[in-house]
Short mmCIF file of C-alpha atoms and ligand atoms in Angstrom, two decimals:
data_model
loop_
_atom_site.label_atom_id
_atom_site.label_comp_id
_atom_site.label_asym_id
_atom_site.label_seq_id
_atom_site.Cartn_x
_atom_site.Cartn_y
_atom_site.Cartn_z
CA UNK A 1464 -7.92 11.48 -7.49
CA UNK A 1465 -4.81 13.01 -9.38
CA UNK A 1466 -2.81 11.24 -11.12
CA UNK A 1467 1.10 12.14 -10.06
CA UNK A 1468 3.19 10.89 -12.73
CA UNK A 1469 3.86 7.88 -15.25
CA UNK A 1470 7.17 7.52 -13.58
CA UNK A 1471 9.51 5.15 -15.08
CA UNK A 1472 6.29 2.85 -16.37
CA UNK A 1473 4.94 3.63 -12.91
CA UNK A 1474 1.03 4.37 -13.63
CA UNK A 1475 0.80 6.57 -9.58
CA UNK A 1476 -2.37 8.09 -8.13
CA UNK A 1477 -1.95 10.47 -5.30
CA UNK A 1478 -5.03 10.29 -3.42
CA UNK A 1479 -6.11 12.31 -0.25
CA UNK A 1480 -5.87 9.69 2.56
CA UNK A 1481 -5.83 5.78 3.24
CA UNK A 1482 -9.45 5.83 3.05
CA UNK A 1483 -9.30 7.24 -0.25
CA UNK A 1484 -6.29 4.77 -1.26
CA UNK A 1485 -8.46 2.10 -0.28
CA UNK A 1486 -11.82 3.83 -2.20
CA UNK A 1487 -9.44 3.38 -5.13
CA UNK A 1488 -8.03 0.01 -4.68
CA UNK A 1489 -11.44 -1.46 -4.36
CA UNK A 1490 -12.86 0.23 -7.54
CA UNK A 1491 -9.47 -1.31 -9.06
CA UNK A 1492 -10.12 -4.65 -7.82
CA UNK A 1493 -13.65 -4.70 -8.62
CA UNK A 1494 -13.29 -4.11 -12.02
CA UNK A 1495 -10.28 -6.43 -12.52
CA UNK A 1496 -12.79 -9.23 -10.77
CA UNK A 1497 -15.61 -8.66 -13.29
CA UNK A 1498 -13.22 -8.83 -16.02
CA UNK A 1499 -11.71 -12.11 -15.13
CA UNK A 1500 -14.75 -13.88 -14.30
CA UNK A 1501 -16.23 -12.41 -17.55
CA UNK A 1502 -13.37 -13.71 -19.44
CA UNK A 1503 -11.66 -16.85 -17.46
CA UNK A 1504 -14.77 -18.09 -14.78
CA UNK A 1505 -12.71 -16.94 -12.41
CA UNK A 1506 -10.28 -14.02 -10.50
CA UNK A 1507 -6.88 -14.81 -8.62
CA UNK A 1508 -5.79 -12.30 -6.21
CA UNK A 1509 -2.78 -12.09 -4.03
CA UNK A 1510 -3.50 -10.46 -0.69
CA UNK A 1511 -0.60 -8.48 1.23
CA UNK A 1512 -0.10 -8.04 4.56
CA UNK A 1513 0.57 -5.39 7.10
CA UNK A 1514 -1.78 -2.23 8.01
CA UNK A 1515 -2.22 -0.55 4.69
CA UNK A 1516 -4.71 -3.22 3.35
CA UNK A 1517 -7.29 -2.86 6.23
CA UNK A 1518 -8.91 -0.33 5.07
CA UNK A 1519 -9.24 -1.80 1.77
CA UNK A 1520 -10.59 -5.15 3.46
CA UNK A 1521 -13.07 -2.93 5.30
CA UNK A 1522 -14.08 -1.20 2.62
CA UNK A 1523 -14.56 -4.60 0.58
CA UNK A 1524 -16.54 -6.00 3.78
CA UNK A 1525 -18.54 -2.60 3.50
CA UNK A 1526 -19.08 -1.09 0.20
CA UNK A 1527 -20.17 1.92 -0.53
CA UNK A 1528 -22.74 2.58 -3.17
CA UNK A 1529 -21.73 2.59 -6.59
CA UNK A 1530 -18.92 0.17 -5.67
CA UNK A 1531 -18.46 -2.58 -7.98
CA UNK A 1532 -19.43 -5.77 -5.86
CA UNK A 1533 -17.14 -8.43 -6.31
CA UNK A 1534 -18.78 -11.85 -7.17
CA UNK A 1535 -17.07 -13.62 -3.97
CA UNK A 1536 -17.63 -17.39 -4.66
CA UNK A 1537 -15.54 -16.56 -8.47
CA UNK A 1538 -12.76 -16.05 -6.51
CA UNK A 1539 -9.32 -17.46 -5.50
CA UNK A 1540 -7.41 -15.75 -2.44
CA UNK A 1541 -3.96 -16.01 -2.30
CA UNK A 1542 -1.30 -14.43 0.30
CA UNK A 1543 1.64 -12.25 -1.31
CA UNK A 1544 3.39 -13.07 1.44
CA UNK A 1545 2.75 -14.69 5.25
CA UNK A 1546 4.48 -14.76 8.61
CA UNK A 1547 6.32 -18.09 10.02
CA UNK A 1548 2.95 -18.14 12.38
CA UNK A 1549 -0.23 -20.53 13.03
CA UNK A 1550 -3.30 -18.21 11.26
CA UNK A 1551 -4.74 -17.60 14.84
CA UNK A 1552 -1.64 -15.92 15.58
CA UNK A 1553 -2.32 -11.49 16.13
CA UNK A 1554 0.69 -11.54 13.30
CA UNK A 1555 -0.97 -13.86 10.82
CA UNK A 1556 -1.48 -11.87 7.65
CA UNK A 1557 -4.10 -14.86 6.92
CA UNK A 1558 -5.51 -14.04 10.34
CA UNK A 1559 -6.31 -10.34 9.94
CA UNK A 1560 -7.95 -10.33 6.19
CA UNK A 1561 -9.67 -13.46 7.98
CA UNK A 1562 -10.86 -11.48 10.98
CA UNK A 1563 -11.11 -8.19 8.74
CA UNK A 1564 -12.81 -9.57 5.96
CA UNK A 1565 -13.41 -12.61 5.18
CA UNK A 1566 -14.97 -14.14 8.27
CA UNK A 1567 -17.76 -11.38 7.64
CA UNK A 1568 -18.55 -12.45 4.34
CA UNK A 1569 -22.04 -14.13 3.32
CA UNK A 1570 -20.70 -15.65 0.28
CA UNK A 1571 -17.16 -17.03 0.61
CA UNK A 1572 -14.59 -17.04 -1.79
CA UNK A 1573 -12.13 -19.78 -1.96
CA UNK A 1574 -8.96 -19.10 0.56
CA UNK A 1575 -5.41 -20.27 -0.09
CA UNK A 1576 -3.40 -19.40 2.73
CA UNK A 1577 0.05 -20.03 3.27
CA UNK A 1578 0.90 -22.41 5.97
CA UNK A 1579 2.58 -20.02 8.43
CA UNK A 1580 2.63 -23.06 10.96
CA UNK A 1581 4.56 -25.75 8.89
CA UNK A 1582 8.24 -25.80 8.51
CA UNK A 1583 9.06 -22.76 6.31
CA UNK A 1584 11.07 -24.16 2.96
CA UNK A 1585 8.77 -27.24 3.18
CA UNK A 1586 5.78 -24.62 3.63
CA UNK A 1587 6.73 -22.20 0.95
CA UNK A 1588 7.41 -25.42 -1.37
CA UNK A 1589 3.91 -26.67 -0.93
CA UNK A 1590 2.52 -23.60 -1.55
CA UNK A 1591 3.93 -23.04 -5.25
CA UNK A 1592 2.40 -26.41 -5.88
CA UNK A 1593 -1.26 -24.52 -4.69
CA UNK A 1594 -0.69 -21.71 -6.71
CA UNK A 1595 0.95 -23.78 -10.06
CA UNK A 1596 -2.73 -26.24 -9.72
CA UNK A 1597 -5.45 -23.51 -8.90
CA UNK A 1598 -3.52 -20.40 -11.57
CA UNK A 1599 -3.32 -20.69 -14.97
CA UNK A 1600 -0.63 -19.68 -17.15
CA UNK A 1601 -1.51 -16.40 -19.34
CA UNK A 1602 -3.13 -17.13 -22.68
CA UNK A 1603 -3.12 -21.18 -21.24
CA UNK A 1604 0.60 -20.90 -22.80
CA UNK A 1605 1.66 -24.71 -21.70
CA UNK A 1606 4.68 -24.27 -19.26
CA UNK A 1607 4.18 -20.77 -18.91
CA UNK A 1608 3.95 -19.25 -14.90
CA UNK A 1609 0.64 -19.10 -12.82
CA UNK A 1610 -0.90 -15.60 -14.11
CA UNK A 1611 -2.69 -14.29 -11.08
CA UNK A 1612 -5.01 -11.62 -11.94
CA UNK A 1613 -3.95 -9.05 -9.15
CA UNK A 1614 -1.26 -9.11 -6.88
CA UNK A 1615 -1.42 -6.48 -3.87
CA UNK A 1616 1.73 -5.05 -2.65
CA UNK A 1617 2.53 -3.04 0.11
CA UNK A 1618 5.45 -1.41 0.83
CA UNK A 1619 8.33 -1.16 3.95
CA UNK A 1620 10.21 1.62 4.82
CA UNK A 1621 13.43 -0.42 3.35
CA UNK A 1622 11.61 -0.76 0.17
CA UNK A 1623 10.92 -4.07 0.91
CA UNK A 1624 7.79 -5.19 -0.65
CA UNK A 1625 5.71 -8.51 0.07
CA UNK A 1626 8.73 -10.42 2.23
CA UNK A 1627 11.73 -9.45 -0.44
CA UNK A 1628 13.79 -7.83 2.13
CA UNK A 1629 17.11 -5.68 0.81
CA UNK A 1630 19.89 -8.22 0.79
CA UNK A 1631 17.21 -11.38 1.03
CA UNK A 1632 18.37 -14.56 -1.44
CA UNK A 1633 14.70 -14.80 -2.01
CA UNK A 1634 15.17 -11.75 -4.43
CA UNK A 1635 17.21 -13.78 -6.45
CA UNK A 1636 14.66 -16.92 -6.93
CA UNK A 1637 14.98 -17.15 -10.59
CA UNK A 1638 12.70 -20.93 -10.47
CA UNK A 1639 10.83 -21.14 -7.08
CA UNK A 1640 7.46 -19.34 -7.30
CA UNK A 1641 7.54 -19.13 -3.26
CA UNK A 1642 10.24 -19.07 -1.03
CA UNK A 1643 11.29 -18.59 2.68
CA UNK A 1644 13.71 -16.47 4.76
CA UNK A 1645 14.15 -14.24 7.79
CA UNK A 1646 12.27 -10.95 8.03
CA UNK A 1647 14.53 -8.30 7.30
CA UNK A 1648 15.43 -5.46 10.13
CA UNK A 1649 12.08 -3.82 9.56
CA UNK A 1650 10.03 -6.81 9.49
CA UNK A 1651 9.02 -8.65 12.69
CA UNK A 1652 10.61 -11.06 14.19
CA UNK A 1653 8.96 -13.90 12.43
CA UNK A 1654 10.79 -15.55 9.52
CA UNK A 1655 8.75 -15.89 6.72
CA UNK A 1656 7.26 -17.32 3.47
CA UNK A 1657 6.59 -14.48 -0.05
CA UNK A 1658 5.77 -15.41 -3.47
CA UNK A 1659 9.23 -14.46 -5.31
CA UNK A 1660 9.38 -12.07 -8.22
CA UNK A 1661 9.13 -14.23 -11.19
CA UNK A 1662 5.13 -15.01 -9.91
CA UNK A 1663 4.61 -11.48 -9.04
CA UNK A 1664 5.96 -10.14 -12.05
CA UNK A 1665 3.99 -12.35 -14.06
CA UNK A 1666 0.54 -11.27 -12.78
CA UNK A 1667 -1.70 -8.92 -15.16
CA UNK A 1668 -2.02 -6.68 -12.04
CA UNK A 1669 0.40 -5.14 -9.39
CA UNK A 1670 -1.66 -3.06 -6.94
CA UNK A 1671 1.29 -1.36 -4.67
CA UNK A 1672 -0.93 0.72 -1.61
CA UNK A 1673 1.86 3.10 0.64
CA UNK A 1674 0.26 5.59 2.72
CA UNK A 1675 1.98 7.79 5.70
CA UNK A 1676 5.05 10.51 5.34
CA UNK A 1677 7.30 7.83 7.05
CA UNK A 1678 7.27 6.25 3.38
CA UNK A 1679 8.03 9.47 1.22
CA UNK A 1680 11.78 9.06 1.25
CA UNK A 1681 11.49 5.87 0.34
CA UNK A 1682 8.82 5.95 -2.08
CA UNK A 1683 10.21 8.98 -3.73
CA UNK A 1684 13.60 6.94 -4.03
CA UNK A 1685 12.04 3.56 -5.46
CA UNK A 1686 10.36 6.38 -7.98
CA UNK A 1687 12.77 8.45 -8.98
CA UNK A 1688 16.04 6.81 -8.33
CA UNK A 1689 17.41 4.00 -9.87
CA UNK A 1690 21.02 3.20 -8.12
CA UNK A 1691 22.14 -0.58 -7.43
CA UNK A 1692 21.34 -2.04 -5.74
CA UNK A 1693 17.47 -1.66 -6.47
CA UNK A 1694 15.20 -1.28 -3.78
CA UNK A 1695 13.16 -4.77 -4.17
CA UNK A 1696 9.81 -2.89 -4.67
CA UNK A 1697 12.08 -1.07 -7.89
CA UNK A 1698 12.14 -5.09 -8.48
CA UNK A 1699 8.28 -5.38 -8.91
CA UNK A 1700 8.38 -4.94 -12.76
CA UNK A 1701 5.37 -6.72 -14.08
CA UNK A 1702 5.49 -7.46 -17.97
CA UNK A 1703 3.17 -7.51 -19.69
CA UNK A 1704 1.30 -7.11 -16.47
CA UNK A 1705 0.64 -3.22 -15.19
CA UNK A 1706 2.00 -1.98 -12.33
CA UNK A 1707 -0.36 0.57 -10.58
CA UNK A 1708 0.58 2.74 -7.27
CA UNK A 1709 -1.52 4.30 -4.90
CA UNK A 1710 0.06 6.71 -2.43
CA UNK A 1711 -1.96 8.74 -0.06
CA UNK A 1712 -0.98 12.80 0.29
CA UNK A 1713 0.80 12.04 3.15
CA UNK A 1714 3.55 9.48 1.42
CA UNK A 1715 3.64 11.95 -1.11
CA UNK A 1716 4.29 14.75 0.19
CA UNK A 1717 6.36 13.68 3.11
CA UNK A 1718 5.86 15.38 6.62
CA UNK A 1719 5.36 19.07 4.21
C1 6PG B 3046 3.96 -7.88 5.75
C2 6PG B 3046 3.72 -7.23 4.41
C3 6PG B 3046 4.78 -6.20 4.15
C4 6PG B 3046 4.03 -4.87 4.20
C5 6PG B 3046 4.96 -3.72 4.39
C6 6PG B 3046 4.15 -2.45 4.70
O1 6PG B 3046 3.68 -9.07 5.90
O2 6PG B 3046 4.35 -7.12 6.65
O3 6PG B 3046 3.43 -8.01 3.40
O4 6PG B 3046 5.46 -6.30 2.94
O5 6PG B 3046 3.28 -4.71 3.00
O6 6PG B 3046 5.83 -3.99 5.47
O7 6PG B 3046 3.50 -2.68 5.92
P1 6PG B 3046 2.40 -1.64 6.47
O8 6PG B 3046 1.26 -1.71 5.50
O9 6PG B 3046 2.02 -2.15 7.84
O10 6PG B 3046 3.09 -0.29 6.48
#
């Protein structure tokens, strides 16, 4: 692994290839798991959606040894973000970590998907309800936001991250921890339902995975240049949280 750069409070690990990325990610969610059930009973993680995660869900369905294992019926399972469909649905970011992961899993941790089928605002609505019940605040601070302990992030070659699309009035949401609205041009078709910046920035954790050289302008922009309008992964600012990229070679280095 080398470590690229601090940039701009951006902690960013180059690594050699999505499997390695994902060889990361799960070290980085193991160890995040074993501290929150050691601490709180229990670890909250956000899932994204997309490609880039499947190798981590393999390599969580898999491990390798000297993995840290992660203590499956300790934890809560969350969606960063979901597409307008049932979970059955070949689009249903519930649907692949269910077929990817979770459906091969002995011990089961507790899954709170978003409910791509239901009418979208009532949908995203209900689901900050789920996440405000089942997530404590930080520190138990009375009123404070839902602290999940790792949010995963991926990344679009827009910059859009989660379903915050450039232009989207869900990147806005100052009060609603969830929130629909259309895809933007690089998404699919589907409208759909994200958690909204205030949750993600208040999680102790954001775990940002881009891998390919069809990412490096973009992730070299969101990195190293800070014009308005910010891309809205520049928008993923976790505080106190951390905020933690890993980029494969090929990201980094663009086509070179
Ligand atoms: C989604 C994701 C989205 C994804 C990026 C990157 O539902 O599509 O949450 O934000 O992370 O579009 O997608 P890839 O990993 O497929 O490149």
């Amino acid at each position: 692994m080398m470590r690229a750069s601090e940039a701009r409070g951006v902690r960013v690990h180059v690594l050699a290839d999505s499997g390695a990325v994902a060889a990361c990610a799960a070290g980085i969610v193991g160890r995040a798991c074993a501290r929150a059930v050691e601490t709180r009973g229990v670890f909250s993680i956000a899932l994204s959606g997309g490609r880039t995660p499947v190798s981590l869900f393999r390599r969580l369905r898999n491990p390798k040894p000297g993995d840290v294992a992660v203590d499956w019926p300790r934890v809560q399972v969350f969606w960063s973000d979901e597409r307008c469909v049932p979970p059955d649905h070949p689009d249903s970011n519930f649907g692949l970590a269910w077929r990817e992961l979770f459906s091969t899993l002995s011990r089961q941790p507790a899954l709170f998907r978003m409910r791509g089928e239901d009418a979208p605002e009532a949908a995203a609505a209900a689901y900050e309800q789920v996440v405000r019940a089942r997530v404590a605040p930080r520190g138990g601070e009375t009123g404070g936001l839902p602290c999940l302990d790792c949010v995963l992030l991926g990344m679009g070659g827009d910059g859009h991250t989660a379903s915050l699309f450039p232009g989207s009035p869900a990147l806005d949401e100052r009060l609603a921890l969830a929130a629909a609205g259309p895809a933007g041009a690089s998404g699919s078709s589907h409208t759909r339902l994200t958690l909204t910046l205030p949750l993600i920035n208040a999680a102790r954790l954001c775990l940002l995975m881009v891998c390919g050289a069809e990412k490096s302008a973009v992730l070299h922009r969101a990195l190293e240049v800070f014009s308005e309008p910010l891309l809205p992964v520049q928008r993923v600012r976790p505080c106190p949280g951390r905020l933690v990229a890993l980029v494969d070679t090929a990201a980094w280095r663009g086509g070179a």
